[in-house]
CSV table of C-alpha atoms in Angstrom, one decimal:
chain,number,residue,atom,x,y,z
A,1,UNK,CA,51.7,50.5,18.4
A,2,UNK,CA,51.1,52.5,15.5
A,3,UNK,CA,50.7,49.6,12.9
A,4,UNK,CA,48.1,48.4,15.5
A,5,UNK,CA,46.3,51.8,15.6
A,6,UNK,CA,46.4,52.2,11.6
A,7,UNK,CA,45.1,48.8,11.3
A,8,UNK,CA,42.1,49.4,13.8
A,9,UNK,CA,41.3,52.4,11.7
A,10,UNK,CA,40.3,50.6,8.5
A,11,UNK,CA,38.8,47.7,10.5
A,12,UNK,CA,36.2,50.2,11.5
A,13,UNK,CA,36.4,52.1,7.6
A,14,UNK,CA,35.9,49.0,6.6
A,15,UNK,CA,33.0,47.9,8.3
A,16,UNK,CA,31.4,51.3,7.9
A,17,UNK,CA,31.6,50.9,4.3
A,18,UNK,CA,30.6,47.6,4.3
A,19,UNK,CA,27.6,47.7,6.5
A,20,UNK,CA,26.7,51.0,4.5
A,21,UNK,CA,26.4,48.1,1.5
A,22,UNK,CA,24.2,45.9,3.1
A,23,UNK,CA,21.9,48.4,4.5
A,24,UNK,CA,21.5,49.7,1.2
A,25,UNK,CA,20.5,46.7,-0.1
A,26,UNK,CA,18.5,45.6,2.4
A,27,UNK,CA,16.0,49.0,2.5
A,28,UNK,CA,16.4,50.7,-0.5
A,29,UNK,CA,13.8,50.8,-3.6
A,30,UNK,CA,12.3,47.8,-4.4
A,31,UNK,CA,13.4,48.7,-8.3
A,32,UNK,CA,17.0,47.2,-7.1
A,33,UNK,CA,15.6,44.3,-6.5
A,34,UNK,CA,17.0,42.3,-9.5
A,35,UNK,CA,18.8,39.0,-9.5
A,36,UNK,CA,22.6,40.8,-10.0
A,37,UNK,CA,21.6,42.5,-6.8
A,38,UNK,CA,20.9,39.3,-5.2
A,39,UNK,CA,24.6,38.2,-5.8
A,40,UNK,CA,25.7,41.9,-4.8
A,41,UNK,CA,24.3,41.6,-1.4
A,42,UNK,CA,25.9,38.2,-1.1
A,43,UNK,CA,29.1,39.6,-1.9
A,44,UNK,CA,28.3,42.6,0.7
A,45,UNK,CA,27.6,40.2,3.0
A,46,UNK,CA,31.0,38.3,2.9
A,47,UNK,CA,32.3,42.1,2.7
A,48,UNK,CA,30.9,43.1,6.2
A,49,UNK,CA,32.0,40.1,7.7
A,50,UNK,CA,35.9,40.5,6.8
A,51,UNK,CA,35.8,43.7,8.2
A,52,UNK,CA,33.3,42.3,11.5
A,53,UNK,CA,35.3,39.3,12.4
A,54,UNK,CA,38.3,38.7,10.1
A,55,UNK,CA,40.1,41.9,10.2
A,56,UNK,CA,40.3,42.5,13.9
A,57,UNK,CA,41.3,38.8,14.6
A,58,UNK,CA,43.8,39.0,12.3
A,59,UNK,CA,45.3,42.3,13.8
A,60,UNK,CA,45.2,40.6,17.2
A,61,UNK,CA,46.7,37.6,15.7
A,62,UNK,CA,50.3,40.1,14.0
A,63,UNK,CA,50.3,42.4,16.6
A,64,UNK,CA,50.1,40.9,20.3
A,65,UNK,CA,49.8,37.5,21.8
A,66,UNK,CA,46.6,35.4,21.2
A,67,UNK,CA,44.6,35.4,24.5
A,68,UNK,CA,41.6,34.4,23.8
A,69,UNK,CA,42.0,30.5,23.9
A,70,UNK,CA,42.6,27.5,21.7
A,71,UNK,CA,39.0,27.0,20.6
A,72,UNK,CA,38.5,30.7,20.1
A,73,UNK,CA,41.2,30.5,17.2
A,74,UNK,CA,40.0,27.5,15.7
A,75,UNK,CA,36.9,28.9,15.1
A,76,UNK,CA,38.3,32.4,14.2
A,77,UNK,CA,40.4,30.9,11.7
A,78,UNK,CA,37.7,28.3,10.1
A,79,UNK,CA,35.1,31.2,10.0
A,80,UNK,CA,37.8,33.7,7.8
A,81,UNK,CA,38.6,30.9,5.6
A,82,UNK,CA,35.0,30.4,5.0
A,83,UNK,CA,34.3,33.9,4.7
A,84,UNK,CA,37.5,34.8,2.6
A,85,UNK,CA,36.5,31.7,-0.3
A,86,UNK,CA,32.8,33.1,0.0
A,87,UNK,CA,34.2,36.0,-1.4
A,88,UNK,CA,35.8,34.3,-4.1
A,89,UNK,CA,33.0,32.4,-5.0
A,90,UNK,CA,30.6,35.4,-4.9
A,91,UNK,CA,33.0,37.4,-7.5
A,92,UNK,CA,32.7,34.0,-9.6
A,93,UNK,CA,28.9,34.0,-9.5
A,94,UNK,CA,28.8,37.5,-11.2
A,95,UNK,CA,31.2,36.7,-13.7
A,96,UNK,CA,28.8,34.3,-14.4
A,97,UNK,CA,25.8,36.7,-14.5
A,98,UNK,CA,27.5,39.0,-16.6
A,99,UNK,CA,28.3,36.4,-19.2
A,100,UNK,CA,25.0,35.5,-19.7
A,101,UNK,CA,23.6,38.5,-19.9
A,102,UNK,CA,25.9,40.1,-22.0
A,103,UNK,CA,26.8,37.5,-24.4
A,104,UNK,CA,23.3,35.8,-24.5
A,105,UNK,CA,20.8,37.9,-23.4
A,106,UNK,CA,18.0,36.7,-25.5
A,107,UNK,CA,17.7,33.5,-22.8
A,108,UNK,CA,19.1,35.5,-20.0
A,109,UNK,CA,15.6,35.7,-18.1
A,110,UNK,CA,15.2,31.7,-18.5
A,111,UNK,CA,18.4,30.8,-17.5
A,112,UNK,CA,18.6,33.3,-14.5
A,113,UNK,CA,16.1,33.2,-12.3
A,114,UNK,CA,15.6,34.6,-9.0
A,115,UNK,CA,15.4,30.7,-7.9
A,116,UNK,CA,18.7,29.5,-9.6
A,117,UNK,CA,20.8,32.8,-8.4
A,118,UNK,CA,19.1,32.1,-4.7
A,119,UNK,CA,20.2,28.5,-4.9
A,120,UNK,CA,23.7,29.2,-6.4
A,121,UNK,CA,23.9,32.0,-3.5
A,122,UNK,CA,23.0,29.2,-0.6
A,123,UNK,CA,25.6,26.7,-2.5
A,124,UNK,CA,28.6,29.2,-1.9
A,125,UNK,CA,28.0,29.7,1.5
A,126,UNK,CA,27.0,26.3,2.3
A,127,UNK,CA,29.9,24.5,-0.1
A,128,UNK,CA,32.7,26.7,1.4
A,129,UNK,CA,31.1,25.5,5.3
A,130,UNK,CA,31.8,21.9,4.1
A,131,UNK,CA,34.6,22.5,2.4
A,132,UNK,CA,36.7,24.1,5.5
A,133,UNK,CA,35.0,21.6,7.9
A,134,UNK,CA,37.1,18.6,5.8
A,135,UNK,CA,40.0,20.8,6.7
A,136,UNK,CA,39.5,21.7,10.1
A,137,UNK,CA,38.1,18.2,11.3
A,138,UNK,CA,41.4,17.4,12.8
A,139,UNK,CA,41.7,20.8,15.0
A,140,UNK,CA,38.2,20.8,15.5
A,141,UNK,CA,38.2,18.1,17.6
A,142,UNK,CA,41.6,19.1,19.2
A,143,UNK,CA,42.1,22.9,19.1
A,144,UNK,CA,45.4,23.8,19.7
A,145,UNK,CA,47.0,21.1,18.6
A,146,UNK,CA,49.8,23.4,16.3
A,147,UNK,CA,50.2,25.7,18.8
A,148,UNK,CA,54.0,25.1,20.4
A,149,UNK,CA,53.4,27.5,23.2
A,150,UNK,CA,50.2,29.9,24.7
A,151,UNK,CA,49.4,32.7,23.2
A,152,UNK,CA,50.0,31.0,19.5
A,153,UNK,CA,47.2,31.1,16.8
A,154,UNK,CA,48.7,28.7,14.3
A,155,UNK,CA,46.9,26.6,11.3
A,156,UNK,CA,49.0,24.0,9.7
A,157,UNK,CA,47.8,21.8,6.6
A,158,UNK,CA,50.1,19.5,4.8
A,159,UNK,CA,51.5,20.6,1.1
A,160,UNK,CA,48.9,18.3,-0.9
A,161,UNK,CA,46.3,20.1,1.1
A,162,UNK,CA,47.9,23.4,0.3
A,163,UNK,CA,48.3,23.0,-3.5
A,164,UNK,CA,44.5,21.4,-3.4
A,165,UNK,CA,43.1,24.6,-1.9
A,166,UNK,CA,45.3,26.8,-3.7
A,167,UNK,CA,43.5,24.9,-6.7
A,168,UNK,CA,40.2,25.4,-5.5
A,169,UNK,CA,40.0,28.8,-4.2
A,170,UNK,CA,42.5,30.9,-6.3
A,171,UNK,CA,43.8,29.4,-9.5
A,172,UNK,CA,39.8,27.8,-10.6
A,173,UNK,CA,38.5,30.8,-9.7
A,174,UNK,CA,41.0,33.1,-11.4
A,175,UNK,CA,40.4,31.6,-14.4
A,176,UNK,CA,36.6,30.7,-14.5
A,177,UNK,CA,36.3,34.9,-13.9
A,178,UNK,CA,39.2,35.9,-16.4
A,179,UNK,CA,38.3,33.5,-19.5
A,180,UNK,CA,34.1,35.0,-18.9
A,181,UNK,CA,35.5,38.5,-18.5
A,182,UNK,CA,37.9,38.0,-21.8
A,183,UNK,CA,34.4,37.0,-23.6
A,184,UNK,CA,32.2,39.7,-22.2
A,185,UNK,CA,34.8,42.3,-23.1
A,186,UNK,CA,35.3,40.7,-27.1
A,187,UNK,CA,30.9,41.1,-27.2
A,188,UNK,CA,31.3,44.3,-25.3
A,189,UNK,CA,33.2,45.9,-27.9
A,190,UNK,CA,31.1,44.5,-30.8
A,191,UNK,CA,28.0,45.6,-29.1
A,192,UNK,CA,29.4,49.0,-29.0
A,193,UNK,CA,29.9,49.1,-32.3
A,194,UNK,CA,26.7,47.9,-33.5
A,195,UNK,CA,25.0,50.3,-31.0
A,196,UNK,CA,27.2,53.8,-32.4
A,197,UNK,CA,26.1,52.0,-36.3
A,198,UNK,CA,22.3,52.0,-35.4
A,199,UNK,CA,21.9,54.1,-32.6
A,200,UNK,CA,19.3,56.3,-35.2
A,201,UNK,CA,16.8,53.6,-35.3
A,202,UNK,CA,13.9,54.1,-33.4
A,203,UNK,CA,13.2,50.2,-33.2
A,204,UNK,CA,16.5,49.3,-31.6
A,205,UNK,CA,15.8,52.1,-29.0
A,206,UNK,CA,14.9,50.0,-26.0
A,207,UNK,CA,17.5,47.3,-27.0
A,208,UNK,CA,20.2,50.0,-27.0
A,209,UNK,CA,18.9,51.2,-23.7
A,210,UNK,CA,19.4,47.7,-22.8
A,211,UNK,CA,22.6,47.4,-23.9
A,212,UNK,CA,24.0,50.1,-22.5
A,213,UNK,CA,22.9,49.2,-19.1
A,214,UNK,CA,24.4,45.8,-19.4
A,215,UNK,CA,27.5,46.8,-20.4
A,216,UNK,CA,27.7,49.7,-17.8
A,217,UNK,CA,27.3,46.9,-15.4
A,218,UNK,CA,29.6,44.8,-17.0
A,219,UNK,CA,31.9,47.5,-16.4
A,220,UNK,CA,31.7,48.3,-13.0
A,221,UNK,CA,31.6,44.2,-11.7
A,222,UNK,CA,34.6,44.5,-14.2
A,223,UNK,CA,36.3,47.2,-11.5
A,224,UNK,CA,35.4,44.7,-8.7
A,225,UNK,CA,37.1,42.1,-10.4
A,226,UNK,CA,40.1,43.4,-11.2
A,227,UNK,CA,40.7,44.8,-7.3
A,228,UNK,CA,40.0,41.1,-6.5
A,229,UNK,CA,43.0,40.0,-8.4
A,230,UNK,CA,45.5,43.1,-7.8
A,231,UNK,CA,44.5,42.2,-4.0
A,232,UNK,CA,44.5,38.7,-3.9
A,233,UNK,CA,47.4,37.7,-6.1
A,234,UNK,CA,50.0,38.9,-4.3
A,235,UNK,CA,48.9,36.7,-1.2
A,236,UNK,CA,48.8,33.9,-3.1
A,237,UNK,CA,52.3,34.2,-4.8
A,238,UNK,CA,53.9,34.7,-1.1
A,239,UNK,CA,52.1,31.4,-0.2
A,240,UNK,CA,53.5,29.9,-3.5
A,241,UNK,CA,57.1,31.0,-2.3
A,242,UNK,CA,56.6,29.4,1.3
A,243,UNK,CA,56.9,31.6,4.4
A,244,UNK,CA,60.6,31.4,4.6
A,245,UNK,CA,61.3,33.5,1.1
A,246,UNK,CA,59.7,36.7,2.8
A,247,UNK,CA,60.0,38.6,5.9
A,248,UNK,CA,57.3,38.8,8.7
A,249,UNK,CA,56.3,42.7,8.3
A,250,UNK,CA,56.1,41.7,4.2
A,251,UNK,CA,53.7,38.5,4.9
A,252,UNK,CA,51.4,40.6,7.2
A,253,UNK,CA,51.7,43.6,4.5
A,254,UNK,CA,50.5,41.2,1.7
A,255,UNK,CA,48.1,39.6,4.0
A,256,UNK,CA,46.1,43.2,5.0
A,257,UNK,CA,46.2,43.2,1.6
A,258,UNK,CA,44.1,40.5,0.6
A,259,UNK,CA,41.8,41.6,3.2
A,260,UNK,CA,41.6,45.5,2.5
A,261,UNK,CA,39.9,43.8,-1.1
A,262,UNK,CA,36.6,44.3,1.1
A,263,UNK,CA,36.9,47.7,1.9
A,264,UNK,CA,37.1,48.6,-2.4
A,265,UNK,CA,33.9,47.1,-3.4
A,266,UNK,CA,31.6,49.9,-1.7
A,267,UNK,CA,33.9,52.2,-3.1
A,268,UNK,CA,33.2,50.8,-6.5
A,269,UNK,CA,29.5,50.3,-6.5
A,270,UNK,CA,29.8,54.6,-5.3
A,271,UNK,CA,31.8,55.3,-8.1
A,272,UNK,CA,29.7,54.0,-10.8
A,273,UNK,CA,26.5,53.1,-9.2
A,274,UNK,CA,24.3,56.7,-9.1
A,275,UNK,CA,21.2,54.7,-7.2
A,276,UNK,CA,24.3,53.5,-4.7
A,277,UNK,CA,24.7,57.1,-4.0
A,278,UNK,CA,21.3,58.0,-4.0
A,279,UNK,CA,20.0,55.5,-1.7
A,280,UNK,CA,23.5,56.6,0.7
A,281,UNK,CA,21.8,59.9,0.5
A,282,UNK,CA,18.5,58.3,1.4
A,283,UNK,CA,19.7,56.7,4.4
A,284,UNK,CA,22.1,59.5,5.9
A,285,UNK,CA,19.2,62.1,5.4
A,286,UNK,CA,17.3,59.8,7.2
A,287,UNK,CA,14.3,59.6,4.5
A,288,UNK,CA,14.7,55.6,4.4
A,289,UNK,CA,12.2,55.9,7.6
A,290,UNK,CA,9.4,57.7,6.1
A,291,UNK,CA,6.5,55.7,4.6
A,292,UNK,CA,6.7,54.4,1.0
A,293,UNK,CA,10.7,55.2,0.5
A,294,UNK,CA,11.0,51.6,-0.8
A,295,UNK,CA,8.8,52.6,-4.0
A,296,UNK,CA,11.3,55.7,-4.3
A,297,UNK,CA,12.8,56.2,-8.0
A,298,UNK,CA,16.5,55.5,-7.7
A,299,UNK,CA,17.6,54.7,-11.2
């Protein structure tokens, strides 16, 4: 089938990409090695394993009968919820990074520290791995156990459950990210100004260097957040509506979509990252290999 072939095709883009992230993170220059990098690679993480294991379930899952077994899609379908609100949480985390740094940078060292993002990092992964275990206790222990006939891959929760993580994982979420994002962008502005009224003084140099750096950031995580929600909003308004107010070929549309959210981050950090294309450079020319290309300058 041609949808099936398409689909394939950014599974494998979007891996690419993805993995592209991670090794960049993982090998580059040690000077990337800051605590909004930490939550980067977290987020790249989560990234890589949408396109490794979500995506290609889920086009097996639209496009041809399930055949790999009950317990196989239980555990498919616990680990791309897991992986999915990872995701979420991750975007949350920077909002959060941002904020602080942007709006009170003075105690921005003190309050993030390479400890507190590391623990906040383990915390996402770990909460949304208890999380999903509450909801797929039940199937768990019986996989299968919504499937009406073989070949189905089917996960049922009841409506309270549905509103509850529609709650947790969307509407919290949305809102934590938009109300910190509305802030950053009111200091953002007023920072700008100050820095275009004083830009002559030699003293404020280095804090204008600063600035501009934070908000630059700000910026970009700002791009990553709003193809979160022009990705993830239409899922959830189908799953507001209820399955029976839209067609099957429009659910799996809106469904790709939320997932292809994954594939735009790399394409974002390339767009207004230069040490993300430098260190691309660095890897596809091979020069990651030779001694002391961690200490390279990549800023």
């Amino acid at each position: 089938m041609v949808t099936t072939d398409v689909t394939d095709q950014e599974t494998f883009r979007d891996i690419e990409h993805n993995l592209l992230v991670n090794v960049t993170f993982l090998f580059s220059s040690r000077q990337l090695h800051t605590n909004t990098n930490t939550l980067l690679l977290s987020l790249a993480v989560s990234d890589f394993l949408v396109g490794l294991v979500v995506m290609p379930g889920e086009t097996l899952r639209q496009t041809d009968c399930w055949f790999l077994g009950d317990l196989t899609c239980c555990l498919y379908k616990y680990a791309s919820f897991i992986i999915s609100t990872t995701s979420v949480e991750n975007i949350v985390l920077i909002s959060v990074d941002r904020y602080v740094a942007i709006c009170d940078p003075l105690h921005y060292p003190t309050r993030v520290t390479d400890r507190r993002v590391k623990l906040c990092v383990c915390l996402c992964w770990l909460g949304s791995f208890f999380y999903y275990t509450l909801f797929f206790k039940d199937e768990l222990t019986e996989p299968g156990r919504y499937n009406s006939c073989y070949g189905q891959c089917v996960f049922v929760i009841s409506y309270i459950a549905g509103i509850v993580d529609l709650v947790v994982t969307f509407i919290a979420p949305v809102t934590v990210i938009i109300v910190l994002y509305m802030r950053v962008f009111v200091v953002a502005v007023s920072q700008a100004r100050a820095m275009r009224s004083h830009i002559t003084a030699v003293t404020l140099q280095r804090s204008v260097t600063n600035t501009k750096s934070e908000l630059k950031a700000a910026r970009t995580l700002g791009g990553v957040v709003a193809m979160f929600l022009l990705c993830f909003c239409p899922y959830y308004c189908v799953s507001l509506a209820g399955d029976t107010s839209v067609s099957a070929s429009s659910s799996a549309i809106v469904l790709y979509l939320y997932y292809f959210n994954s594939c735009l981050n790399p394409l974002i950090y390339a767009l207004f990252y230069p040490w993300f294309r430098k260190t691309v450079k660095l890897i596809v020319t091979l020069k990651i290999l030779q001694p002391g290309s961690r200490e390279a300058n990549v800023l």
